[in-house]
PDB file of C-alpha atoms in Angstrom:
ATOM      1  CA  UNK A  26      11.571   0.595  13.073  1.00  0.00           C
ATOM      2  CA  UNK A  27       9.902   0.797   9.721  1.00  0.00           C
ATOM      3  CA  UNK A  28       9.116   4.602   8.812  1.00  0.00           C
ATOM      4  CA  UNK A  29       9.200   4.599   5.122  1.00  0.00           C
ATOM      5  CA  UNK A  30       8.407   8.796   5.008  1.00  0.00           C
ATOM      6  CA  UNK A  31      11.711   9.052   6.547  1.00  0.00           C
ATOM      7  CA  UNK A  32      13.417   5.409   4.419  1.00  0.00           C
ATOM      8  CA  UNK A  33      12.460   8.662   1.452  1.00  0.00           C
ATOM      9  CA  UNK A  34      13.407  11.458   3.758  1.00  0.00           C
ATOM     10  CA  UNK A  35      10.054  13.081   3.610  1.00  0.00           C
ATOM     11  CA  UNK A  36       7.761  14.889   5.480  1.00  0.00           C
ATOM     12  CA  UNK A  37       4.297  13.639   3.260  1.00  0.00           C
ATOM     13  CA  UNK A  38       4.143  11.885   0.728  1.00  0.00           C
ATOM     14  CA  UNK A  39       1.912  14.501  -2.411  1.00  0.00           C
ATOM     15  CA  UNK A  40       0.068  11.982  -4.212  1.00  0.00           C
ATOM     16  CA  UNK A  41      -0.615   7.829  -3.038  1.00  0.00           C
ATOM     17  CA  UNK A  42      -2.378   5.613  -4.841  1.00  0.00           C
ATOM     18  CA  UNK A  43      -4.696   2.913  -4.820  1.00  0.00           C
ATOM     19  CA  UNK A  44      -3.151   0.171  -8.072  1.00  0.00           C
ATOM     20  CA  UNK A  45      -5.161  -2.840  -7.252  1.00  0.00           C
ATOM     21  CA  UNK A  46      -8.801  -2.155  -5.979  1.00  0.00           C
ATOM     22  CA  UNK A  47      -8.601  -5.613  -3.401  1.00  0.00           C
ATOM     23  CA  UNK A  48      -6.529  -5.541  -0.728  1.00  0.00           C
ATOM     24  CA  UNK A  49      -3.631  -8.603  -0.491  1.00  0.00           C
ATOM     25  CA  UNK A  50      -2.816 -10.822   2.915  1.00  0.00           C
ATOM     26  CA  UNK A  51       0.989  -9.219   4.798  1.00  0.00           C
ATOM     27  CA  UNK A  52       3.646 -10.700   3.486  1.00  0.00           C
ATOM     28  CA  UNK A  53       6.631 -10.803   6.646  1.00  0.00           C
ATOM     29  CA  UNK A  54      10.359  -9.412   5.994  1.00  0.00           C
ATOM     30  CA  UNK A  55      13.593  -7.808   5.981  1.00  0.00           C
ATOM     31  CA  UNK A  56      13.184  -4.923   6.489  1.00  0.00           C
ATOM     32  CA  UNK A  57      17.584  -4.935   5.564  1.00  0.00           C
ATOM     33  CA  UNK A  58      17.897  -5.942   2.547  1.00  0.00           C
ATOM     34  CA  UNK A  59      15.878  -3.837   0.037  1.00  0.00           C
ATOM     35  CA  UNK A  60      13.542  -4.876  -3.100  1.00  0.00           C
ATOM     36  CA  UNK A  61      12.644  -8.439  -3.894  1.00  0.00           C
ATOM     37  CA  UNK A  62      14.224 -10.855  -5.972  1.00  0.00           C
ATOM     38  CA  UNK A  63      11.908 -11.212  -8.246  1.00  0.00           C
ATOM     39  CA  UNK A  64       8.439 -10.525  -7.808  1.00  0.00           C
ATOM     40  CA  UNK A  65       6.991 -13.096  -6.715  1.00  0.00           C
ATOM     41  CA  UNK A  66       6.220 -11.191  -3.522  1.00  0.00           C
ATOM     42  CA  UNK A  67       3.187  -8.943  -5.219  1.00  0.00           C
ATOM     43  CA  UNK A  68       1.740 -12.544  -7.200  1.00  0.00           C
ATOM     44  CA  UNK A  69      -2.429 -13.121  -5.577  1.00  0.00           C
ATOM     45  CA  UNK A  70      -1.030 -16.903  -6.589  1.00  0.00           C
ATOM     46  CA  UNK A  71      -5.117 -16.588  -8.731  1.00  0.00           C
ATOM     47  CA  UNK A  72      -6.410 -15.234  -5.703  1.00  0.00           C
ATOM     48  CA  UNK A  73      -4.931 -17.226  -3.011  1.00  0.00           C
ATOM     49  CA  UNK A  74      -2.338 -14.077  -1.104  1.00  0.00           C
ATOM     50  CA  UNK A  75      -5.621 -11.487  -1.867  1.00  0.00           C
ATOM     51  CA  UNK A  76      -7.671 -10.370   1.644  1.00  0.00           C
ATOM     52  CA  UNK A  77     -11.110 -11.016   1.364  1.00  0.00           C
ATOM     53  CA  UNK A  78     -11.600  -9.616   5.065  1.00  0.00           C
ATOM     54  CA  UNK A  79     -10.314  -5.896   3.867  1.00  0.00           C
ATOM     55  CA  UNK A  80     -12.934  -3.662   2.653  1.00  0.00           C
ATOM     56  CA  UNK A  81     -12.142  -1.016   0.058  1.00  0.00           C
ATOM     57  CA  UNK A  82     -13.952   1.084   2.485  1.00  0.00           C
ATOM     58  CA  UNK A  83     -11.396   0.177   5.165  1.00  0.00           C
ATOM     59  CA  UNK A  84      -8.861   0.519   2.786  1.00  0.00           C
ATOM     60  CA  UNK A  85      -9.765   3.749   1.496  1.00  0.00           C
ATOM     61  CA  UNK A  86     -10.635   5.559   5.231  1.00  0.00           C
ATOM     62  CA  UNK A  87      -7.486   4.803   6.355  1.00  0.00           C
ATOM     63  CA  UNK A  88      -5.995   6.085   3.064  1.00  0.00           C
ATOM     64  CA  UNK A  89      -8.062   9.322   4.744  1.00  0.00           C
ATOM     65  CA  UNK A  90      -6.471   9.002   7.604  1.00  0.00           C
ATOM     66  CA  UNK A  91      -3.737   9.849   6.139  1.00  0.00           C
ATOM     67  CA  UNK A  92      -4.298  12.937   4.228  1.00  0.00           C
ATOM     68  CA  UNK A  93      -6.137  14.064   7.886  1.00  0.00           C
ATOM     69  CA  UNK A  94      -2.263  13.302   9.980  1.00  0.00           C
ATOM     70  CA  UNK A  95      -0.669  15.648   6.912  1.00  0.00           C
ATOM     71  CA  UNK A  96       1.028  12.066   6.220  1.00  0.00           C
ATOM     72  CA  UNK A  97      -0.344  12.319   2.695  1.00  0.00           C
ATOM     73  CA  UNK A  98      -1.873  15.235   0.524  1.00  0.00           C
ATOM     74  CA  UNK A  99      -3.847  13.994  -2.254  1.00  0.00           C
ATOM     75  CA  UNK A 100      -5.399  10.015  -2.140  1.00  0.00           C
ATOM     76  CA  UNK A 101      -6.860   8.792  -5.665  1.00  0.00           C
ATOM     77  CA  UNK A 102      -6.606   4.841  -7.093  1.00  0.00           C
ATOM     78  CA  UNK A 103      -5.484   3.181 -10.644  1.00  0.00           C
ATOM     79  CA  UNK A 104      -6.993   0.030 -12.476  1.00  0.00           C
ATOM     80  CA  UNK A 105      -9.987   0.054 -11.482  1.00  0.00           C
ATOM     81  CA  UNK A 106     -13.137  -0.879 -13.089  1.00  0.00           C
ATOM     82  CA  UNK A 107     -16.442   2.112 -13.997  1.00  0.00           C
TER      83      UNK A 107
END
């Protein structure tokens, strides 16, 4: 069972940011392993790993639900063009 807040020994996050304005495809991983041997897990592979079925609105709505559930106090964005 993956529970990031429990792993961090926290009841909530004070701030949760979207770093890039795109969603990445799900990558299966072994929860018993911490970290990655390299940074390829975050590589968009020239867009091949971006999930076009998830809109920014979907992501923002999901983040708002985390606030409503009390899991996150504040949400925001970074690296977004204006």
